[in-house]
Coordinates of N, CA and C in Angstrom, one line a residue:
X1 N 0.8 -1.2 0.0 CA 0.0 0.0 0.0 C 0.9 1.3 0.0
X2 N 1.0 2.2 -0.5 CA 1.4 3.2 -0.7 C 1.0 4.6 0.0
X3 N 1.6 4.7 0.9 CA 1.1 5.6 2.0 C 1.1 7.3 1.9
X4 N 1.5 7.4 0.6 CA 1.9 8.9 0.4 C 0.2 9.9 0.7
X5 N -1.1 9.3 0.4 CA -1.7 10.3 0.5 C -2.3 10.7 1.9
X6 N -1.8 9.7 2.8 CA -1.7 9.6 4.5 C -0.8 11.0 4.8
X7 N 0.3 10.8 4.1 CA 1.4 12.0 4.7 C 1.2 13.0 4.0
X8 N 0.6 13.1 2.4 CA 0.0 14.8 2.1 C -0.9 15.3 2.9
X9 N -2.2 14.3 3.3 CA -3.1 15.1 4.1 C -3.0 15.7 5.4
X10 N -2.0 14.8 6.2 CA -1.3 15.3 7.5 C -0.3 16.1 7.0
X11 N 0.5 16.7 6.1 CA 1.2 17.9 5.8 C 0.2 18.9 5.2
X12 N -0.3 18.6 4.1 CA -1.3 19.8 4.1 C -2.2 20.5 5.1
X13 N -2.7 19.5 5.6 CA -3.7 20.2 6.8 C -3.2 20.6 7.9
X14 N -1.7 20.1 8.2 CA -0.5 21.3 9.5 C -0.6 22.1 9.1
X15 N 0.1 22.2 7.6 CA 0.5 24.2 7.6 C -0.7 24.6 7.0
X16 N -1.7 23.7 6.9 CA -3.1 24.9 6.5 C -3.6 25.2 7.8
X17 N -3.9 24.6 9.3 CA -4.2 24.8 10.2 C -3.3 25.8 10.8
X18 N -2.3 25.9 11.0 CA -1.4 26.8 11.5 C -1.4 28.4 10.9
X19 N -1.5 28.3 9.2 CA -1.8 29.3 8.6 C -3.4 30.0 9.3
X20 N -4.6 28.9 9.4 CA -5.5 29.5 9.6 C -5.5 29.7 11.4
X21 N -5.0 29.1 11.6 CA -4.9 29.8 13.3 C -4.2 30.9 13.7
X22 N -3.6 31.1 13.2 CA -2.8 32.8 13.2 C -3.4 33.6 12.7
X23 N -4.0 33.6 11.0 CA -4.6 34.9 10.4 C -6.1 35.0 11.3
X24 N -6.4 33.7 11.7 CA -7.7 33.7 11.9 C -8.0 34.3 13.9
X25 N -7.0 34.2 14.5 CA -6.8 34.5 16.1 C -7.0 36.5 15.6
X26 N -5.9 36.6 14.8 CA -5.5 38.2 14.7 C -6.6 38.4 13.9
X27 N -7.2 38.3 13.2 CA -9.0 39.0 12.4 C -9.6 38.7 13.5
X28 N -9.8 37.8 14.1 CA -11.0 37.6 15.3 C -10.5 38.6 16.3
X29 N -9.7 38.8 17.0 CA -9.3 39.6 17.7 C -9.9 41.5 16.9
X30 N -9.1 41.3 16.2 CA -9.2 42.7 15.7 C -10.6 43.0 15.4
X31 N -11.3 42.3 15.2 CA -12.8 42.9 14.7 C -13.8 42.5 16.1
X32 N -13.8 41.4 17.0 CA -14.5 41.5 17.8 C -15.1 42.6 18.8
X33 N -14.1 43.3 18.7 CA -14.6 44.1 19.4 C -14.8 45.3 18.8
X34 N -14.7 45.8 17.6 CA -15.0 47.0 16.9 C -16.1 47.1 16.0
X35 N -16.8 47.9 16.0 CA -17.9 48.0 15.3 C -17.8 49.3 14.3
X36 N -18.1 49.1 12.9 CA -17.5 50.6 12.0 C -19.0 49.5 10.8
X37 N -18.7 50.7 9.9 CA -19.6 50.6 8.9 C -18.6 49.3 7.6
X38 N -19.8 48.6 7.4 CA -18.5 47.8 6.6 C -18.2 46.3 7.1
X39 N -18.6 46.5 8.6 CA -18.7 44.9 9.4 C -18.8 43.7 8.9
X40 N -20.1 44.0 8.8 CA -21.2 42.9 8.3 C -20.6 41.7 7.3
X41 N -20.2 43.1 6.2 CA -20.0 43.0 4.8 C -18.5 41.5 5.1
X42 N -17.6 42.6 5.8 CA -16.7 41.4 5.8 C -16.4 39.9 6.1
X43 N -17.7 40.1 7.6 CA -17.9 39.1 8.2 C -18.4 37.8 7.2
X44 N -19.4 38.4 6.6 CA -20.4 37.7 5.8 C -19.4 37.2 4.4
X45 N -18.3 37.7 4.1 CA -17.1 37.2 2.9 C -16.2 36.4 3.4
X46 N -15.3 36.4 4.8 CA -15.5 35.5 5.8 C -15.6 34.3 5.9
X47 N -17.1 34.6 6.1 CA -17.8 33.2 6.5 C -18.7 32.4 5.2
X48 N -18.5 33.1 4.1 CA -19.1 32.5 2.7 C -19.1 31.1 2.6
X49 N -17.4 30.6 2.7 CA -17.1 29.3 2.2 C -17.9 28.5 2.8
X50 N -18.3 28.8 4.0 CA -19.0 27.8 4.8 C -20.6 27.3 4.3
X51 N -21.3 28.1 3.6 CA -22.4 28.1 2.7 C -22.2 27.8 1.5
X52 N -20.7 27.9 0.8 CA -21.2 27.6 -0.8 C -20.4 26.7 -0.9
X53 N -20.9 25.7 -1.7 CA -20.5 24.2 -2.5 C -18.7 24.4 -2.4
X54 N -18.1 23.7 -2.2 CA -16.4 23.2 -2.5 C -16.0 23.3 -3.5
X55 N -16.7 23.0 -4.7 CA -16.6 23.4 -6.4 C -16.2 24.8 -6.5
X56 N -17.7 25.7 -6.0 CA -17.7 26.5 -6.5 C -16.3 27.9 -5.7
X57 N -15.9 27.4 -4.5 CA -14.6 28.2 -3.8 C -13.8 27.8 -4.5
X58 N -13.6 26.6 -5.1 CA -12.2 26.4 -5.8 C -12.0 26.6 -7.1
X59 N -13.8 27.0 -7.9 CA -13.5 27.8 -9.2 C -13.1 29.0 -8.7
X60 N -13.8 30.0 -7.7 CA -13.2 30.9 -7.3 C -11.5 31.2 -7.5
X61 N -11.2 30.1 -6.5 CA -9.4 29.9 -6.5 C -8.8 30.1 -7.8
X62 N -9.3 29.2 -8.3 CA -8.9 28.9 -9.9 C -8.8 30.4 -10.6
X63 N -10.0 30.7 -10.6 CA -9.5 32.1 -11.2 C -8.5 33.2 -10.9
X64 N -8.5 33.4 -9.2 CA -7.8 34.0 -8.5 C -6.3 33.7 -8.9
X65 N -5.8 32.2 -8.8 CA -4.4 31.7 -8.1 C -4.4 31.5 -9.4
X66 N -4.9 31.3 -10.7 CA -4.5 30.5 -12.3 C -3.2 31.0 -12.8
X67 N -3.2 31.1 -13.7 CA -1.7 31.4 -14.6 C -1.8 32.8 -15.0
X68 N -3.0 32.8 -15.6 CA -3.4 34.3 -16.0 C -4.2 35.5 -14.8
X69 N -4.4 34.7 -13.4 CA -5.3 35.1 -12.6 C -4.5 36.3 -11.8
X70 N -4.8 37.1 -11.0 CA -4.1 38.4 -10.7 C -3.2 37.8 -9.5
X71 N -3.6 37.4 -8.1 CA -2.5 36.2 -7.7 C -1.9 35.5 -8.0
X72 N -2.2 34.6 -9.2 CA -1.5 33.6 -9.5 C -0.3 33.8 -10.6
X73 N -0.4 35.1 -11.1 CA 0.3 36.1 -12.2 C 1.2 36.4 -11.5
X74 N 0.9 37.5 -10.4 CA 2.1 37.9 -9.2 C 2.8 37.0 -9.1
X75 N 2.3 35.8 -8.3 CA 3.9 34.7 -7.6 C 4.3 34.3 -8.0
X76 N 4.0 34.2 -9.2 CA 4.8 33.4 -10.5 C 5.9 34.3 -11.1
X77 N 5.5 35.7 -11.5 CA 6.3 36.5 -11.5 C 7.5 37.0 -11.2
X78 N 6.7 37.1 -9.6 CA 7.8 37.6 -8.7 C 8.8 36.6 -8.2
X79 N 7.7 35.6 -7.9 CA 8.6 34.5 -6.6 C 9.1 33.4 -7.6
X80 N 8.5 32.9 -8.5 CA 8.3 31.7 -9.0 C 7.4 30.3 -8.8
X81 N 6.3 30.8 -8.0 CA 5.5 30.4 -7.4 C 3.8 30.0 -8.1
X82 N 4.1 28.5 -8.7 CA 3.1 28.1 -8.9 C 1.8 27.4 -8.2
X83 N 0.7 28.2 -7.9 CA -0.4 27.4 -6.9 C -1.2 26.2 -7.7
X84 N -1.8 26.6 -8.9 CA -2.5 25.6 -9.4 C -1.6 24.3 -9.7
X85 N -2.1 23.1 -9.4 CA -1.7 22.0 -9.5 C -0.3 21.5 -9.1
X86 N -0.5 22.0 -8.0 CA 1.0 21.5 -6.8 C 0.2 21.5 -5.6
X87 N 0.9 21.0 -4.6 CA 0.6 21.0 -2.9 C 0.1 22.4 -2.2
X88 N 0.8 23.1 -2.9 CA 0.6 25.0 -2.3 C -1.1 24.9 -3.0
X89 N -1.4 24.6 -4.2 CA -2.6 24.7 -4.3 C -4.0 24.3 -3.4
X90 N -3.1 22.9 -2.7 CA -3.6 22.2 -2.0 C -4.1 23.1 -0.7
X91 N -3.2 23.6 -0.1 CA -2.9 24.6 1.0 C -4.0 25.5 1.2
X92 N -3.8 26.1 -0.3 CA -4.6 27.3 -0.1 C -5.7 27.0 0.2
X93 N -6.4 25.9 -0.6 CA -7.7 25.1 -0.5 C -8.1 24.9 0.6
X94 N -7.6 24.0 1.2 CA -7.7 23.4 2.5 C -8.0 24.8 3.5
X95 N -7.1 25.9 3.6 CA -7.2 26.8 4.3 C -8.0 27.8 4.5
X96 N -8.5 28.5 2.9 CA -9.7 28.8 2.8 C -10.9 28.6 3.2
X97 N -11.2 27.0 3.3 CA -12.8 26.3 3.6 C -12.6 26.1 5.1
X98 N -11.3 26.3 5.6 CA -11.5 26.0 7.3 C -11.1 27.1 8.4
X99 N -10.9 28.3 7.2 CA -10.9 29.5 8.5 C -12.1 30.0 9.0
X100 N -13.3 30.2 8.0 CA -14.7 30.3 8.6 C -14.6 29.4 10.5
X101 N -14.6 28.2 9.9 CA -14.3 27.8 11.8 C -13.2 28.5 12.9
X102 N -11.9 28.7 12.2 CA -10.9 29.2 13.2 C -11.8 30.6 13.4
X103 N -12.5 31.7 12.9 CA -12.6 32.6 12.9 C -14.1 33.2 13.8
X104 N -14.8 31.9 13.8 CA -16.5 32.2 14.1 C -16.1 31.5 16.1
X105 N -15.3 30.7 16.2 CA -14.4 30.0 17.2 C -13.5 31.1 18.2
X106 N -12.4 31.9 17.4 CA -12.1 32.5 18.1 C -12.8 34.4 18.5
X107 N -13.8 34.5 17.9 CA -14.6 35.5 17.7 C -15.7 35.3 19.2
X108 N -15.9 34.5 19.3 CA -16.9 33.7 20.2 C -16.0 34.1 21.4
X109 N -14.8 33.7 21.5 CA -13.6 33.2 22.2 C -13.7 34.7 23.1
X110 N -13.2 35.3 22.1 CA -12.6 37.2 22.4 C -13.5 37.8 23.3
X111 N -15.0 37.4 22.8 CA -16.1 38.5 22.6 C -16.9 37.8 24.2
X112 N -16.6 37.0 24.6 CA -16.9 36.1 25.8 C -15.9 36.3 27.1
X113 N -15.1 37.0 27.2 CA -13.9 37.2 27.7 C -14.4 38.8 28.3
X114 N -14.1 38.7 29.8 CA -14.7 39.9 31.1 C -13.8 41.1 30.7
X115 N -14.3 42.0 30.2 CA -13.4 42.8 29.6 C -12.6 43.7 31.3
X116 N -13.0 43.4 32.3 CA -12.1 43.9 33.1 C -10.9 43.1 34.0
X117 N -10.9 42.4 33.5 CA -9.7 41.2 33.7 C -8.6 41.9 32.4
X118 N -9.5 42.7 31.3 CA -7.7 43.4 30.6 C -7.7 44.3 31.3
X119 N -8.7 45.4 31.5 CA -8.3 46.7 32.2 C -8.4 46.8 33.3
X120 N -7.6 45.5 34.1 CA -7.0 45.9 35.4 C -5.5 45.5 35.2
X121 N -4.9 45.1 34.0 CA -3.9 44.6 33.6 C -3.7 46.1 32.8
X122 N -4.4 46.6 32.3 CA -3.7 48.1 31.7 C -3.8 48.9 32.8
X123 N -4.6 49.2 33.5 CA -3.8 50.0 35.0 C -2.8 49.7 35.7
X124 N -2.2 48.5 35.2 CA -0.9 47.9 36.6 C -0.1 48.7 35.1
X125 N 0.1 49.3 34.1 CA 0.8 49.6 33.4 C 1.6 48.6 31.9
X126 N 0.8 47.4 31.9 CA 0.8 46.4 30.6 C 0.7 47.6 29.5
X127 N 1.3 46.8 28.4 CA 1.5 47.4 26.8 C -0.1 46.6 26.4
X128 N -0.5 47.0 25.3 CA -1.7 46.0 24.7 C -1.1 44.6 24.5
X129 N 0.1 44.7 23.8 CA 0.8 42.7 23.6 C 1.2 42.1 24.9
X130 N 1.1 42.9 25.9 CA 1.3 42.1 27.3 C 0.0 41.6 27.4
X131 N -1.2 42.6 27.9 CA -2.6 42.3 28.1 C -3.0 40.9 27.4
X132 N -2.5 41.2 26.1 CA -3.1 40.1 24.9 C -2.5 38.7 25.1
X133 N -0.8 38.6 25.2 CA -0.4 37.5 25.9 C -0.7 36.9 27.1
X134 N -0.9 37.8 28.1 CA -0.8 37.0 29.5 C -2.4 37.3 30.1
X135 N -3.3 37.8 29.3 CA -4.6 37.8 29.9 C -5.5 37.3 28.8
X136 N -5.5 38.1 28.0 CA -6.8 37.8 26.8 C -6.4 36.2 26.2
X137 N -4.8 36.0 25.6 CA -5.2 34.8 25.0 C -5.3 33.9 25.6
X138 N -4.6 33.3 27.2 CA -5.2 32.2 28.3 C -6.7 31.9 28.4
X139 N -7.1 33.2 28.5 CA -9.0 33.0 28.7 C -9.8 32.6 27.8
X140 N -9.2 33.0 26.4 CA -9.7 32.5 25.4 C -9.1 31.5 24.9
X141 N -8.2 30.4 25.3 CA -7.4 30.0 24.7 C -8.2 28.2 24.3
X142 N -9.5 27.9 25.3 CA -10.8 27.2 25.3 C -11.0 27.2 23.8
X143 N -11.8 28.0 23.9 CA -12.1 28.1 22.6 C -11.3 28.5 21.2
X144 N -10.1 28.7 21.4 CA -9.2 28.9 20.5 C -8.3 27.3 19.8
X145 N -8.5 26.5 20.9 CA -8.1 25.2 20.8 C -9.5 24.5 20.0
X146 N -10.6 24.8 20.1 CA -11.2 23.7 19.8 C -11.5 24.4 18.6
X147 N -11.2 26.0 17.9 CA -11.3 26.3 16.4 C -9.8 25.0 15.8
X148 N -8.9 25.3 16.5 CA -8.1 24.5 16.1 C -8.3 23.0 15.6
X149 N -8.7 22.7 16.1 CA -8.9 21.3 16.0 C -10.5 20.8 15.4
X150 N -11.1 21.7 15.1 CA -12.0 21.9 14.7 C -11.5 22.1 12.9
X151 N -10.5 23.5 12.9 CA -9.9 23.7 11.4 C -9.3 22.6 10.9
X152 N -8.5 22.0 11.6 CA -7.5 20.8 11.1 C -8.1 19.6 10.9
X153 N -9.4 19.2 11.3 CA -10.5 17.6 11.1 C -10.9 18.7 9.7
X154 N -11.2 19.9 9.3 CA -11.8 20.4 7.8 C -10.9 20.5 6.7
X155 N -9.6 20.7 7.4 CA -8.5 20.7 6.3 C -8.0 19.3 5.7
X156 N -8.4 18.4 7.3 CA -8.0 16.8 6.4 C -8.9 16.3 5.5
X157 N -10.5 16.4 5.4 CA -11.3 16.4 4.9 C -11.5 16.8 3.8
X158 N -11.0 18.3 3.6 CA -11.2 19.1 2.2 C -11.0 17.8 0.7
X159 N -12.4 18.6 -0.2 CA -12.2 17.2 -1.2 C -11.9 18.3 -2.6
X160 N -13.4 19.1 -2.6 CA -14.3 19.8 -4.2 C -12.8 21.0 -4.2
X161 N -12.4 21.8 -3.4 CA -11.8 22.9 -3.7 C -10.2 22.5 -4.3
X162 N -10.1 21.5 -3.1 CA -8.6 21.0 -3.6 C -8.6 20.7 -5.1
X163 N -9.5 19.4 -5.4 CA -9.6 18.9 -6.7 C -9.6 19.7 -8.0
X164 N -10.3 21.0 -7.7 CA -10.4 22.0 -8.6 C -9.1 22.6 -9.1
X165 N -8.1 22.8 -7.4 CA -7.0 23.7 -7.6 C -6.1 23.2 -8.0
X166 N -5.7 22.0 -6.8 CA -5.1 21.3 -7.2 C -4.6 20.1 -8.1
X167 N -6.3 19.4 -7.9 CA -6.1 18.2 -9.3 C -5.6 17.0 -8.4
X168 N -5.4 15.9 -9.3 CA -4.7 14.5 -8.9 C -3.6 14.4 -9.5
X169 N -2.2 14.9 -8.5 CA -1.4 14.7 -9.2 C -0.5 13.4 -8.1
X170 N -0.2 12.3 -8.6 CA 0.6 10.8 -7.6 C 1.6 11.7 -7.2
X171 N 1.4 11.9 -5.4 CA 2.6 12.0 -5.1 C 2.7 13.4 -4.7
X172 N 1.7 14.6 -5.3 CA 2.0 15.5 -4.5 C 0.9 16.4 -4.3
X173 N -0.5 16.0 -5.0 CA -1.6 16.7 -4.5 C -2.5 15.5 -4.0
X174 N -2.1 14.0 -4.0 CA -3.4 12.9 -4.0 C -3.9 12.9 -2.3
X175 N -4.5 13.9 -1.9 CA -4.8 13.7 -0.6 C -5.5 12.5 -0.2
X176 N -5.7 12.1 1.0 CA -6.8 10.9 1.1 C -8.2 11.2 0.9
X177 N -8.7 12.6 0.8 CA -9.9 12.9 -0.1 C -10.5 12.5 -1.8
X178 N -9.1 12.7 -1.9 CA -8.8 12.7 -3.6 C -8.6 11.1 -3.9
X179 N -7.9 11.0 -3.1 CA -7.6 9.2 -3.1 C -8.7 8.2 -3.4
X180 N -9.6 8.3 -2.5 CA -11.0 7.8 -2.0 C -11.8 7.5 -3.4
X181 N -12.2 9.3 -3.9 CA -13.0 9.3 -5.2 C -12.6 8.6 -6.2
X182 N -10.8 8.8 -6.7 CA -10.5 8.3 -7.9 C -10.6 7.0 -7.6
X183 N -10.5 5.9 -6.7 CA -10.1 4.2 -6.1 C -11.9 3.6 -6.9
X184 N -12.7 5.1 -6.1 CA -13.6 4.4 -6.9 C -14.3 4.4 -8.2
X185 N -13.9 5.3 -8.9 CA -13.8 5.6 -10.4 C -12.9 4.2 -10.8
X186 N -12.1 4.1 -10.4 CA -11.4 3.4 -10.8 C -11.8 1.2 -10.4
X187 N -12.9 1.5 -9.4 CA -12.9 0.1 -9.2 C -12.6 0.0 -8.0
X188 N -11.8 0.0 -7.7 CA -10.9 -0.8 -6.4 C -11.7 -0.3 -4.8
X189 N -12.2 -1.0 -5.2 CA -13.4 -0.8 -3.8 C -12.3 -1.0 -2.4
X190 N -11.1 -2.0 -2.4 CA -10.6 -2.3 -1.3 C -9.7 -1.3 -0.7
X191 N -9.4 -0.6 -1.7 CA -8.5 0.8 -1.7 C -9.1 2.1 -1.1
X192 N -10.4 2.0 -1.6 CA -11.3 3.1 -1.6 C -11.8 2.9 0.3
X193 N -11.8 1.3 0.4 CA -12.5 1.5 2.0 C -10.9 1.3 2.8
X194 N -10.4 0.8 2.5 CA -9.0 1.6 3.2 C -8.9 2.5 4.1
X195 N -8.8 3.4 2.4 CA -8.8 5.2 2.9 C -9.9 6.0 3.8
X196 N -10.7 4.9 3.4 CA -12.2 5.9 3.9 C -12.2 5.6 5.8
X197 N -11.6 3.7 5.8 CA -11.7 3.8 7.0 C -10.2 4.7 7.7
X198 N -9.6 5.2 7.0 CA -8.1 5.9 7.9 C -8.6 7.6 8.1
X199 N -9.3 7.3 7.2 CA -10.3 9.7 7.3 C -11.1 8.9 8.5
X200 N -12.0 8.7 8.7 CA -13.1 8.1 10.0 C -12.7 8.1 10.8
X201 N -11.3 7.0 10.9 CA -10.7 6.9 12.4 C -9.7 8.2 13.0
X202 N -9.5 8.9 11.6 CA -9.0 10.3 12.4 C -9.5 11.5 12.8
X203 N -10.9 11.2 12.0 CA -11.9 12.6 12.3 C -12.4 11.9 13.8
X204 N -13.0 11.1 14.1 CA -13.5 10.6 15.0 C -12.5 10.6 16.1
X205 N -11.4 10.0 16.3 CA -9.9 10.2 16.8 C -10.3 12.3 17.6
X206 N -10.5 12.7 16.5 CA -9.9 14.1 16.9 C -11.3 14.6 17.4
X207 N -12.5 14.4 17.1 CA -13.7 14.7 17.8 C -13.9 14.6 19.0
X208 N -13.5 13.4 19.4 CA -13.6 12.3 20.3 C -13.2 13.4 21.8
X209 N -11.6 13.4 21.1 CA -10.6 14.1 21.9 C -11.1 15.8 22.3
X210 N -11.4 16.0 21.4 CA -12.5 17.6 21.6 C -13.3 17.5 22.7
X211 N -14.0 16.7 22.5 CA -15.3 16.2 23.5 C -14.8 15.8 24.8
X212 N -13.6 15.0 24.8 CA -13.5 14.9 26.3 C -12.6 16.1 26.7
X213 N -11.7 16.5 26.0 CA -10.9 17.9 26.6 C -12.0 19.0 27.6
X214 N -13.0 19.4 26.3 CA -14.4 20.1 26.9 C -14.6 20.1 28.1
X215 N -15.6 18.7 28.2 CA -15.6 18.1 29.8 C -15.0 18.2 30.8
X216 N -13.7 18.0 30.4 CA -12.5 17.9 31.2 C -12.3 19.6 32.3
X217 N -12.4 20.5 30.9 CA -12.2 21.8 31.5 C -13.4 22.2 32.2
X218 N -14.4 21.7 31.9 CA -16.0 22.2 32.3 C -15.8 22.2 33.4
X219 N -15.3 20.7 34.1 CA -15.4 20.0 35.0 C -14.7 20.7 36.1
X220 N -13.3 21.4 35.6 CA -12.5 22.1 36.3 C -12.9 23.0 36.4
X221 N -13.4 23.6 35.6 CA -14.0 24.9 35.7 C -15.0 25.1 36.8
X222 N -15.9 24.5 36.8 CA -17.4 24.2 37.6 C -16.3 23.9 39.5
X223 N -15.8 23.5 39.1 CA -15.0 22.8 40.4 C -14.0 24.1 41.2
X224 N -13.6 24.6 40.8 CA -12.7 25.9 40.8 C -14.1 27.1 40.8
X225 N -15.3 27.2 40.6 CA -15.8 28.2 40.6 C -16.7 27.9 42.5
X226 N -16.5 26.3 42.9 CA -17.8 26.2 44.1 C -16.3 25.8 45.0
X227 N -14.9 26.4 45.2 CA -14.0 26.5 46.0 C -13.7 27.6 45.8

């Protein structure tokens, strides 16, 4: 058996999770608590992918990131950087469809958080990146964990956008999404439930693990509030 599309999905979906946990911590941060004209609008572009078909974000992509597309012109250009039909294409994909969660997760996160637990931390004379280190991100850090792990079960998962961007190429876009479909285009039903059972036992693996962490903290939490 040939295990490569085991280790694309677990590489693509790290640095797509990681990518979407950082942009997605600093937008949620930055917008939770501000209100200006224009909000809405962003929010709602945002959180699109989450409502429209996997096809249609990764025609999106396609046009964006193509050869002739205004991103995909630039890095080519400049960097040398081709997205469509490579792993980066993969990336992008994956990342796109799973920041809606890092972002609705840690927005929740921010916006739930006693706002005078910072501003007794900016009277002792903290900078904002103190406050945000040693107060805001610990309290939020609950729900910041389970966007995580929430993005990274969506990034292993991703099938329609990747396919679009990146294609079926052996070896460096065949995720176990991709894998799955072609096994059974192709027949090989034994291949096809393989893969299907190794996505199962890792989504369920990482849900699982969500669900009892939760608990876990509830539990502490509830316990630490009646001492």
């Amino acid at each position: 058996m040939n295990y490569t599309p085991l280790y694309l999905s677990l590489k693509i979906a790290g640095i797509s999770t990681c990518i979407v946990f950082i942009t997605g911590v600093f937008l949620a941060r930055l917008l939770a608590r501000r209100d200006f004209t224009g909000k809405s609008v962003i929010e709602s572009l945002i959180l699109l992918p989450l409502v429209l078909p996997p096809t249609v974000v990764g025609f999106g992509l396609l046009l964006l990131f193509g050869k002739n597309g205004p991103l995909g012109a630039w890095l080519n250009d400049w960097f040398g950087i081709q997205v469509v039909f490579s792993w980066i294409g993969a990336v992008v994909a994956s990342t796109v469809v799973a920041f809606p969660l890092m972002y609705q997760s840690a927005t929740a996160s921010f916006s739930s958080i006693d706002r005078k637990f910072e501003q007794v931390a900016r009277t002792m004379g903290a900078s904002e990146w103190r406050v945000f280190w040693t107060v805001t991100f610990p309290l939020a850090w609950p729900g910041l964990l389970a966007g995580l792990v929430l993005s990274f079960a969506r990034a292993l998962g991703e099938f329609g956008a990747t396919l679009m961007l990146a294609g079926n190429i052996p070896g460096k876009t065949d995720t176990i999404p991709i894998a799955i479909y072609f096994a059974v285009e192709a027949g090989q039903m034994e291949k096809a439930t393989f893969w299907v059972t190794i996505i199962v036992a890792l989504g369920f693996s990482t849900i699982m693990w969500l669900n009892w962490w939760t608990k876990r903290n509830i539990r502490r939490y509830t316990y630490d509030q009646s001492h």
